[in-house]
Short mmCIF file of C-alpha atoms and ligand atoms in Angstrom, two decimals:
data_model
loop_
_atom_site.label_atom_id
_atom_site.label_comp_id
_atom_site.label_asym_id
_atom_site.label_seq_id
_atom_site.Cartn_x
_atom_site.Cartn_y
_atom_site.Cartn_z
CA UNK Y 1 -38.10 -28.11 -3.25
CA UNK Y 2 -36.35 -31.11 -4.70
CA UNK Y 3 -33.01 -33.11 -3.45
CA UNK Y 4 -30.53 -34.83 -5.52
CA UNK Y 5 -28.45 -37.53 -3.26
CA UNK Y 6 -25.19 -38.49 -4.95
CA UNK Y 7 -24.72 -41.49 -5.11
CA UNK Y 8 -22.28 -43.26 -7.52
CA UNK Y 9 -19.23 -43.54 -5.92
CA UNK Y 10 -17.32 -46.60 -5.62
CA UNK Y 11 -17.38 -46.69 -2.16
CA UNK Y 12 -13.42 -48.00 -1.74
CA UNK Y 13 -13.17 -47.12 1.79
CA UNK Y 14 -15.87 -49.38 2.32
CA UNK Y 15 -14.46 -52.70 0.91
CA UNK Y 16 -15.19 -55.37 1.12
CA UNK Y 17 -18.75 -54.57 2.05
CA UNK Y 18 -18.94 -52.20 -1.18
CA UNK Y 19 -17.85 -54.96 -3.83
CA UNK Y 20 -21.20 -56.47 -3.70
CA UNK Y 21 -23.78 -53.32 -2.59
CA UNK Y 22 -22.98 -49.67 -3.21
CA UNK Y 23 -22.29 -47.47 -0.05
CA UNK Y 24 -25.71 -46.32 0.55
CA UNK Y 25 -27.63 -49.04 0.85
CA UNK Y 26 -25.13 -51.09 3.18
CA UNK Y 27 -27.36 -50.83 6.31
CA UNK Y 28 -27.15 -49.38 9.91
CA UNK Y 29 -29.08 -51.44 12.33
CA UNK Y 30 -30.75 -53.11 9.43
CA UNK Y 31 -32.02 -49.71 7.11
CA UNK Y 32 -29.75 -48.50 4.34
CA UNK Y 33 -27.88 -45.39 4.80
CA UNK Y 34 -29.96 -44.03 2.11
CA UNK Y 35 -33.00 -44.57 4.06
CA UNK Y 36 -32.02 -42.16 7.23
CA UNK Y 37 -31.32 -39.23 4.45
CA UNK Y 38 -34.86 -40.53 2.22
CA UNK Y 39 -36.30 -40.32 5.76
CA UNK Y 40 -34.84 -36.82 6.95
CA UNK Y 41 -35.55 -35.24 3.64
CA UNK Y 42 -39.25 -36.08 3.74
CA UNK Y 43 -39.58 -34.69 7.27
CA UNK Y 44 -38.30 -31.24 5.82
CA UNK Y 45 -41.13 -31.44 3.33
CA UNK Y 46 -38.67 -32.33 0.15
CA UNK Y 47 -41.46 -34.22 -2.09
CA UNK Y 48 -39.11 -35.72 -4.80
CA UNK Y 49 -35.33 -37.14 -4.50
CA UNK Y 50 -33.06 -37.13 -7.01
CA UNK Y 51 -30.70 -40.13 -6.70
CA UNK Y 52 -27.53 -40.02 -9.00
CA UNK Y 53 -26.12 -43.17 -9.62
CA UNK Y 54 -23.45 -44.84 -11.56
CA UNK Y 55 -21.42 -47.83 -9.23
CA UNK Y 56 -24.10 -50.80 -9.07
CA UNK Y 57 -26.97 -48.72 -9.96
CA UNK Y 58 -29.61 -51.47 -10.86
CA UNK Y 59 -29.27 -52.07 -6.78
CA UNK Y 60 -31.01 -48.86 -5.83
CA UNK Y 61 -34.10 -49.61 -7.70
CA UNK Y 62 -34.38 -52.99 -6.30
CA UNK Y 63 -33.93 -52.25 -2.79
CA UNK Y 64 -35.64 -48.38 -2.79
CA UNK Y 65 -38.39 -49.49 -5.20
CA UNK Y 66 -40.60 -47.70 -7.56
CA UNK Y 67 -41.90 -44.36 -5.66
CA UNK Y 68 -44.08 -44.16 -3.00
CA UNK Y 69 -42.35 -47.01 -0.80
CA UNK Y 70 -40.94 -44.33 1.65
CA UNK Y 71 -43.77 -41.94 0.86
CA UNK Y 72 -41.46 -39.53 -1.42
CA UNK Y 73 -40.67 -39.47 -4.92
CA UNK Y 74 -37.40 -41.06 -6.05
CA UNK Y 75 -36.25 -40.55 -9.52
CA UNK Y 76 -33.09 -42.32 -10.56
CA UNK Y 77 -30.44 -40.27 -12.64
CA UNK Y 78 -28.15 -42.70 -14.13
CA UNK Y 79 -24.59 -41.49 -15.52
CA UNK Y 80 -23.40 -44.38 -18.39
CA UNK Y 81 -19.48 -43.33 -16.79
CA UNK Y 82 -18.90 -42.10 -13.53
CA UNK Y 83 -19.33 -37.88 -13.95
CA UNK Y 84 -17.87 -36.83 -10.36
CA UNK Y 85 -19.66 -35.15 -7.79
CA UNK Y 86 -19.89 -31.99 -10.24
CA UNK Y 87 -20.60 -33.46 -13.48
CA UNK Y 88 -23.73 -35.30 -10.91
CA UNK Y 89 -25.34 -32.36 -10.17
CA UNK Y 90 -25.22 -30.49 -13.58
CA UNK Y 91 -26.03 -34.08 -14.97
CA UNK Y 92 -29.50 -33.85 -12.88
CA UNK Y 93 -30.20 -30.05 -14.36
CA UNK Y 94 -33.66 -30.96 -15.94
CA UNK Y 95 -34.63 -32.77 -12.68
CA UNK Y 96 -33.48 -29.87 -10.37
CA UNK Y 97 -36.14 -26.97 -11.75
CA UNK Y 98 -36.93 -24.44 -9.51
CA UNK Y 99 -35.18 -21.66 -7.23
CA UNK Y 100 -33.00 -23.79 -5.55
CA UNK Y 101 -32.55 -27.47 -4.32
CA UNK Y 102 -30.62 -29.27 -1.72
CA UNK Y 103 -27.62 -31.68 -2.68
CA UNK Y 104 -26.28 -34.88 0.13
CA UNK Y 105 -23.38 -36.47 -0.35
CA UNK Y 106 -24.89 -39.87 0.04
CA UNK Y 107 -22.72 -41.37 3.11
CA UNK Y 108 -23.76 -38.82 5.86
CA UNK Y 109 -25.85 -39.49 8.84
CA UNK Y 110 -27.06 -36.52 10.21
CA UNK Y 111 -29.86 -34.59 12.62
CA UNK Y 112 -29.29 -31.44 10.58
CA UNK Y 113 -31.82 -29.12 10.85
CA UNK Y 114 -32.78 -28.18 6.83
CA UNK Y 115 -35.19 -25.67 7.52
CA UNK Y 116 -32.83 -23.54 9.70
CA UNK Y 117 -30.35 -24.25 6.84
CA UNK Y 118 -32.35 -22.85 4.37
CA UNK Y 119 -33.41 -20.02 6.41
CA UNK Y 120 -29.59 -19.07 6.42
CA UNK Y 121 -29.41 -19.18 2.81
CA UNK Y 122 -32.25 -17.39 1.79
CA UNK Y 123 -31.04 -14.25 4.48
CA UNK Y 124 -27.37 -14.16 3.30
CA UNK Y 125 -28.23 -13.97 -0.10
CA UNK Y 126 -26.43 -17.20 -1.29
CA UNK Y 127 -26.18 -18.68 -4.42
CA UNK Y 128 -24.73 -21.71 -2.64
CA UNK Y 129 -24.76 -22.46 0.61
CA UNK Y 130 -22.22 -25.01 2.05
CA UNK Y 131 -23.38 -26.95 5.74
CA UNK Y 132 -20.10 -27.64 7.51
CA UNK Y 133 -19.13 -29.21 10.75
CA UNK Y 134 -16.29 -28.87 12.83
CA UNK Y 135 -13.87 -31.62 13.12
CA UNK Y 136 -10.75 -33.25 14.93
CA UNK Y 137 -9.20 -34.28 11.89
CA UNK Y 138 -10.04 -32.04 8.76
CA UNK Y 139 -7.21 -33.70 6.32
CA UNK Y 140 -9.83 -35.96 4.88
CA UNK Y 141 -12.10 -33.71 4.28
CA UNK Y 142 -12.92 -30.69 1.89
CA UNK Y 143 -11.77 -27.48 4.39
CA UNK Y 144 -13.14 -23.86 4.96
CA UNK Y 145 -11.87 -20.78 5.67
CA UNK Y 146 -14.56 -17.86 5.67
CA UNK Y 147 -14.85 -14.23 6.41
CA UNK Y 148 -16.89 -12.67 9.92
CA UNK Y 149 -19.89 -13.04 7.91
CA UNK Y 150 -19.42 -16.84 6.66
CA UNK Y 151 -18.70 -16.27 3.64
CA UNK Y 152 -16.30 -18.69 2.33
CA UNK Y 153 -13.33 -17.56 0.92
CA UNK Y 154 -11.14 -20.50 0.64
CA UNK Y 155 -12.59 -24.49 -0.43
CA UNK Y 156 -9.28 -26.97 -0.06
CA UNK Y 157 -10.18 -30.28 -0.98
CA UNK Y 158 -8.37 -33.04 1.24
CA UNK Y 159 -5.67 -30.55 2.29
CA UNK Y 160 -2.32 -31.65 3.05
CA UNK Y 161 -0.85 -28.85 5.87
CA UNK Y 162 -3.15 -27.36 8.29
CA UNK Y 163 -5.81 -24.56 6.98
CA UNK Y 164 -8.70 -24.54 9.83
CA UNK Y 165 -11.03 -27.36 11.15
CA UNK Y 166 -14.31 -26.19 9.56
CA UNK Y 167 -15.24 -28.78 7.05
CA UNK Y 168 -17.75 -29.58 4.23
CA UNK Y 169 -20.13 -31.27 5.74
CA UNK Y 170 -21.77 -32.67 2.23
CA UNK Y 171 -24.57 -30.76 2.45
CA UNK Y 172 -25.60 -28.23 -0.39
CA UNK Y 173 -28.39 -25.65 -1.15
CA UNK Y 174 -27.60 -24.49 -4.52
CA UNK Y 175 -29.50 -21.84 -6.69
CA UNK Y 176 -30.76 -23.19 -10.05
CA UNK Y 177 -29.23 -20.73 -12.02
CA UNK Y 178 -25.50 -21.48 -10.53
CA UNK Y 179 -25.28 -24.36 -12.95
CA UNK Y 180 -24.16 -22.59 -15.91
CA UNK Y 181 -21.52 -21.78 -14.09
CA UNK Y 182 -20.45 -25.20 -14.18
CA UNK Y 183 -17.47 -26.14 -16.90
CA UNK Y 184 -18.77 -28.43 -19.59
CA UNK Y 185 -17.05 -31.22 -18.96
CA UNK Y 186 -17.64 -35.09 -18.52
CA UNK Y 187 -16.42 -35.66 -15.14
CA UNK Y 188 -16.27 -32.62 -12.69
CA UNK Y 189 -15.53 -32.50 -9.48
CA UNK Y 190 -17.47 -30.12 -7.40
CA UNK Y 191 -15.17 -30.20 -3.96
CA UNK Y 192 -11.38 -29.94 -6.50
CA UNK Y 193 -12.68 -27.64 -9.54
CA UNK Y 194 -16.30 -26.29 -9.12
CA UNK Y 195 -16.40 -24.56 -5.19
CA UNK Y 196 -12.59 -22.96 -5.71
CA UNK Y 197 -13.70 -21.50 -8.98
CA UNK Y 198 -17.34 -19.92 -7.93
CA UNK Y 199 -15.50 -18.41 -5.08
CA UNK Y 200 -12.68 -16.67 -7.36
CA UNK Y 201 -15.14 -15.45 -9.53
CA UNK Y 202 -16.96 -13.97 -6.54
CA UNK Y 203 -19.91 -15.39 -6.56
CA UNK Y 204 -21.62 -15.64 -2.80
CA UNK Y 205 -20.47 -18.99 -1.43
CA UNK Y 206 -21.37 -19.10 2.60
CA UNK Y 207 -21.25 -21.84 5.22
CA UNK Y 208 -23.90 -22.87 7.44
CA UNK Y 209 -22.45 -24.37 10.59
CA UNK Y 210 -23.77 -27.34 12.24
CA UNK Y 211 -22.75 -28.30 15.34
CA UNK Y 212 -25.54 -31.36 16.08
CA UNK Y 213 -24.80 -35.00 15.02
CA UNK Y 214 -22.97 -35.51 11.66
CA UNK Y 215 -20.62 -38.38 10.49
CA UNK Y 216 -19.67 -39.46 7.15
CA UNK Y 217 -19.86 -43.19 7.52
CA UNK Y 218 -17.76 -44.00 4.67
CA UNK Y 219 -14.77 -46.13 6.16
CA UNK Y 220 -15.54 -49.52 7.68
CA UNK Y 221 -14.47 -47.74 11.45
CA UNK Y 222 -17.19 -44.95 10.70
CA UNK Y 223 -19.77 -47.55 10.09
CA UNK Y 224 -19.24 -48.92 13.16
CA UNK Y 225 -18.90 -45.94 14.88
CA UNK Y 226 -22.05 -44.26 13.55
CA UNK Y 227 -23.79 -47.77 14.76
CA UNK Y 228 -22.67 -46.98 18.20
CA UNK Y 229 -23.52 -43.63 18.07
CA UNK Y 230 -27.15 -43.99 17.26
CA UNK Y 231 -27.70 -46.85 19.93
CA UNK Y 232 -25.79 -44.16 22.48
CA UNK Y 233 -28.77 -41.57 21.40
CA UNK Y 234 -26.23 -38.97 20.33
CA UNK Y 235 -28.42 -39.20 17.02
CA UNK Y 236 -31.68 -38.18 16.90
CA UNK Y 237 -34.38 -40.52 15.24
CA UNK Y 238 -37.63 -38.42 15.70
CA UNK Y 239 -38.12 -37.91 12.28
CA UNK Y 240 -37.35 -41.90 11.44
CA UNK Y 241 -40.42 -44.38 10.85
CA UNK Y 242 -40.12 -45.87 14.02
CA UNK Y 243 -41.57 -49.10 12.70
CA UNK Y 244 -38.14 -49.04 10.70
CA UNK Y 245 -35.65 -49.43 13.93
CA UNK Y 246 -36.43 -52.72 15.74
CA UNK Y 247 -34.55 -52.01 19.07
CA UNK Y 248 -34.88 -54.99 20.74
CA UNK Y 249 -33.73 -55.73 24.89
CA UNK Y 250 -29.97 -55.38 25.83
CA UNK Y 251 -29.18 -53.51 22.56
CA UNK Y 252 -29.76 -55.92 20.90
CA UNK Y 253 -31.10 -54.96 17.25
CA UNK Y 254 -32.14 -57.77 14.87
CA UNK Y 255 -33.76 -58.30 11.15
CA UNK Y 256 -36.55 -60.85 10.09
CA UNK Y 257 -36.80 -63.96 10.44
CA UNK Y 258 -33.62 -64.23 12.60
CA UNK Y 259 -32.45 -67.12 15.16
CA UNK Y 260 -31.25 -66.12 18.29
CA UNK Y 261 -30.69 -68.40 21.21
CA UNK Y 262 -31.80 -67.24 24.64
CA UNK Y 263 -28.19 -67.69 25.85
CA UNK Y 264 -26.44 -65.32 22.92
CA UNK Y 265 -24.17 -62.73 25.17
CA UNK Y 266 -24.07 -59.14 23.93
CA UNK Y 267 -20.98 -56.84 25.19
CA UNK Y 268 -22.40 -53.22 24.43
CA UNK Y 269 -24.84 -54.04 21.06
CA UNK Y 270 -25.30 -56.21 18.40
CA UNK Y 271 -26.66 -55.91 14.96
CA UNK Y 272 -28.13 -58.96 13.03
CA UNK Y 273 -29.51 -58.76 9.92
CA UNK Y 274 -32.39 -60.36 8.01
CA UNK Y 275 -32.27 -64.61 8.14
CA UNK Y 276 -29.04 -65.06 10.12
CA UNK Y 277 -28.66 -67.84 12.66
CA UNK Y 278 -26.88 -67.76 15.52
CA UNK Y 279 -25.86 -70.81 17.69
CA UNK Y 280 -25.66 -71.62 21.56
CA UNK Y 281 -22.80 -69.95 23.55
CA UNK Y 282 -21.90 -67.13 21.39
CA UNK Y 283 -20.95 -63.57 22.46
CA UNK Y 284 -20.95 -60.43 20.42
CA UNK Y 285 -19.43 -57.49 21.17
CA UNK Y 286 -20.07 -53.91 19.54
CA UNK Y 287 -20.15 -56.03 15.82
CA UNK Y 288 -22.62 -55.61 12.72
CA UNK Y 289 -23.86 -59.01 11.69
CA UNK Y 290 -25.46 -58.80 7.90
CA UNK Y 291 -28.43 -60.99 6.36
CA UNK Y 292 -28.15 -65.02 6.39
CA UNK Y 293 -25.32 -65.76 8.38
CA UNK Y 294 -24.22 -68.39 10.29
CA UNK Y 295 -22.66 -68.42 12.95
CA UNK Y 296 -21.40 -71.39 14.86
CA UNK Y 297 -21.66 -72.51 18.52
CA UNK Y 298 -18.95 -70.56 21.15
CA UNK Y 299 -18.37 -67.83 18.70
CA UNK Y 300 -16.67 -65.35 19.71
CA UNK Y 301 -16.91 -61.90 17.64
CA UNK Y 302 -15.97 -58.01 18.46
CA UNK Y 303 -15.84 -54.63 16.92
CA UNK Y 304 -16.41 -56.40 13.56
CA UNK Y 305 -18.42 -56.66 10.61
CA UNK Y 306 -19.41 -59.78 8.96
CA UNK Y 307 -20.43 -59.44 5.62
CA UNK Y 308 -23.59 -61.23 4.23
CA UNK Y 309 -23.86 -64.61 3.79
CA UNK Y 310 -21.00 -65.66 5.85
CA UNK Y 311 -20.14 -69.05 7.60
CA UNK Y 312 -18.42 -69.01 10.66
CA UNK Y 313 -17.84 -72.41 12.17
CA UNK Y 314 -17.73 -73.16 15.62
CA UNK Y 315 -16.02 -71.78 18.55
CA UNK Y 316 -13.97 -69.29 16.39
CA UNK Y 317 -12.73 -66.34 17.16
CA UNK Y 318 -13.09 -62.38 15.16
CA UNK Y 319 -11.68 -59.57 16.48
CA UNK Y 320 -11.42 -56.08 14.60
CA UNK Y 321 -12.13 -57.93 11.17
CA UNK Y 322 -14.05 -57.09 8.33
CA UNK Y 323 -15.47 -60.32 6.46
CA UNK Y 324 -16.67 -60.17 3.00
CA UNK Y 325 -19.96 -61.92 1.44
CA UNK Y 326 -19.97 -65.49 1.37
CA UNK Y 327 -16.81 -65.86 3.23
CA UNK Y 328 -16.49 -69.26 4.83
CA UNK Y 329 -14.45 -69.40 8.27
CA UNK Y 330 -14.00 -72.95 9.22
CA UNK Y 331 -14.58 -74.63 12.75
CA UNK Y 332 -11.65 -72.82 15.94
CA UNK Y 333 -10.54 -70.02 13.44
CA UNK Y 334 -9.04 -66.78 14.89
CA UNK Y 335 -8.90 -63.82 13.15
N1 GDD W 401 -23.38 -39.73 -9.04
C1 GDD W 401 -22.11 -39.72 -8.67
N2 GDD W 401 -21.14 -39.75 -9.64
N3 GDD W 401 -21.80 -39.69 -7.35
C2 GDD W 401 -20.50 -39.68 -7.00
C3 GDD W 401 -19.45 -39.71 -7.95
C4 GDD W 401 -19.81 -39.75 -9.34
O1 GDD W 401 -18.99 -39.79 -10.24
N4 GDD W 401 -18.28 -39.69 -7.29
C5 GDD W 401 -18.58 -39.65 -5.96
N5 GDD W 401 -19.92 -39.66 -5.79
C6 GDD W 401 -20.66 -39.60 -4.53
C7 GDD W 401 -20.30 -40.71 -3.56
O2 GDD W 401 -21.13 -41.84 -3.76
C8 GDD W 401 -20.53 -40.05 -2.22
O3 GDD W 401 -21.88 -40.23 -1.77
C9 GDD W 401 -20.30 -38.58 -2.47
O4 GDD W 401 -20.31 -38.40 -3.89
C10 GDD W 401 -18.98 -38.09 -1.89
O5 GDD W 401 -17.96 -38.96 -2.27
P1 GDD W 401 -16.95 -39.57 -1.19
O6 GDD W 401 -16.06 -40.51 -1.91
O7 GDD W 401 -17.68 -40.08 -0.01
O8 GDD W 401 -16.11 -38.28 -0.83
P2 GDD W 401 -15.29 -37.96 0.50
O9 GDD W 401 -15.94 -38.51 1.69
O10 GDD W 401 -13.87 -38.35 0.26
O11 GDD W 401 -15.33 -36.35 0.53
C11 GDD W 401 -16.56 -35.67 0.37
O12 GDD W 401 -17.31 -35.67 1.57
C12 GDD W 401 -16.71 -34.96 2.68
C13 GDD W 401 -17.69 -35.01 3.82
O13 GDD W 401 -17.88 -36.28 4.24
C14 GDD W 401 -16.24 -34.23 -0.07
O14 GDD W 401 -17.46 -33.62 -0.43
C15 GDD W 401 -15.55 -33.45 1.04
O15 GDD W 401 -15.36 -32.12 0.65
C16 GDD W 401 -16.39 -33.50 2.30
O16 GDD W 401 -15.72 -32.85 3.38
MG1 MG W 402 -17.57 -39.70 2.09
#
């Protein structure tokens, strides 16, 4: 069975992070998002990935590779324009042969259990089958309203008054054959136009519910909070390549080739990336650090990010900031 990851978004919510590397390969503690859903996929037996691409897609290549890095197939599906989250999918038709095939939305972090997934989808008879999770706030999200039986009878995209707090989680298992249902059209969006349609023409639509770990890290906040999450165990990493996740003492979670005094102060965890240097007297506080930064002596920083290649001079201060690439912060800032 093969998986297609979308991946071409712009990544907006993500700024400034995502105006110099696309959403799924900005890192949690130091491995591309990408890498946890690579990684999950293989343990559920998936032998070739799908990626499709349009925002920054030469990145992928560099930083995935050519095949067998992460011991799975990756084949890169490049749309010339953006083609929405529809257009995507029935843009990856010759890749996607067989019965059926799984589709990720390619900012979720997730335990989900694919195999119990597809079980569900193969006994209800689906044509697609929609993993959702329930959720505090649905209004950002696509929301579902199904029958006893899970079938879905109602797919609001982003709804603006109250329908139910069962949401699309991101996760698809669609049946080959369902894509000639899909309008010919450049861009497409599968959530607005593609779901709502299928399920007026009848066609079995049916949500698997999830109720394990499952966040869609998209918004600077999430990224942080996902961070937290998977240093608080409340994700499990059994299926990761352990060699991956350096989890060093005091939650503490650093790169290569890093330099970290003995002194450095860590409130909750800290995440430094790849070639960053770190000075006497600093303290960091719940705060993702990317590759080759500086940071100065007395530094203060908390629930932050600080973009790569970032100078932060001495004894300043950074509080609930995100800091762009090559920002320079001079000597007793605050921010
Ligand atoms: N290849 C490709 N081409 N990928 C795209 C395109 C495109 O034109 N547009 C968006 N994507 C990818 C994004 O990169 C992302 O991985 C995924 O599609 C979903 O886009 P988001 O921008 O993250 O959507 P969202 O978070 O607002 O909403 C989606 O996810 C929610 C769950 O987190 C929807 O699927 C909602 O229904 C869902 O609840
Ligand atoms: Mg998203």
């Amino acid at each position: 069975m093969k998986a297609l990851i979308l991946s071409g978004g712009q990544g907006s919510r993500l700024t400034p992070f995502t105006l110099t590397t696309p959403k799924p390969l900005l890192s949690i503690l130091n491995i591309p998002l990408i890498v946890y859903q690579i990684q999950l996929l293989k343990y559920y037996n998936i032998k070739e990935i799908g990626l499709g691409l349009s925002y920054k897609s030469d990145k992928f290549k560099k930083i995935l590779g050519n095949n067998k890095k992460y011991g799975i197939k990756i084949h890169y599906l490049i749309e010339k324009t953006p083609m929405g989250t529809g257009g995507a999918i029935k843009y990856a038709e010759q890749f996607l042969n067989g019965d059926y095939f799984f589709v990720f939305n390619g900012d979720i972090l997730t335990d989900i259990n694919l195999s119990e997934m597809l079980k569900f989808h193969i006994e209800k008879k689906a044509f697609v089958t929609i993993a959702c999770v329930k959720v505090k706030e649905p209004y950002n999200y696509g929301v579902i309203l199904t029958d006893k039986n899970s079938r879905i009878k109602k797919f609001v995209e982003k709804p603006e008054n109250f329908i139910s707090d069962i949401i699309n989680a991101g996760i698809y298992i669609l049946n080959s054959k369902i894509l000639d249902e899909f309008p010919d059209k450049k861009n497409i969006s599968i959530e607005r136009e593609i779901f709502p349609l299928l399920i007026k023409k009848g066609i079995p639509v049916f949500a698997y519910i999830y109720d394990g770990y499952w966040i869609d890290a998209g918004t600077c906040e999430k990224f942080l909070q996902a961070t937290d999450d998977i240093i608080q165990k409340k994700y499990k990493i059994d299926f990761l390549n352990e060699k991956d996740i350096m989890l060093g003492e005091k939650n503490l979670i650093y790169g290569k080739n890093v330099k970290i005094p003995k002194d450095l102060k860590i409130k909750g965890w800290a995440v430094v990336g790849n070639k960053s240097i770190i000075k006497e007297s600093v303290t960091i506080e719940k705060s993702i650090i990317f590759s080759d930064v500086h940071i100065g002596k007395g530094v203060y920083i908390s629930d932050s990010i600080i973009g790569n290649n970032v100078y932060i001079g001495d004894n300043s201060v950074i509080e609930n900031s995100y800091i762009g690439d090559k920002s320079f912060i001079s000597d007793f800032s605050k921010i």
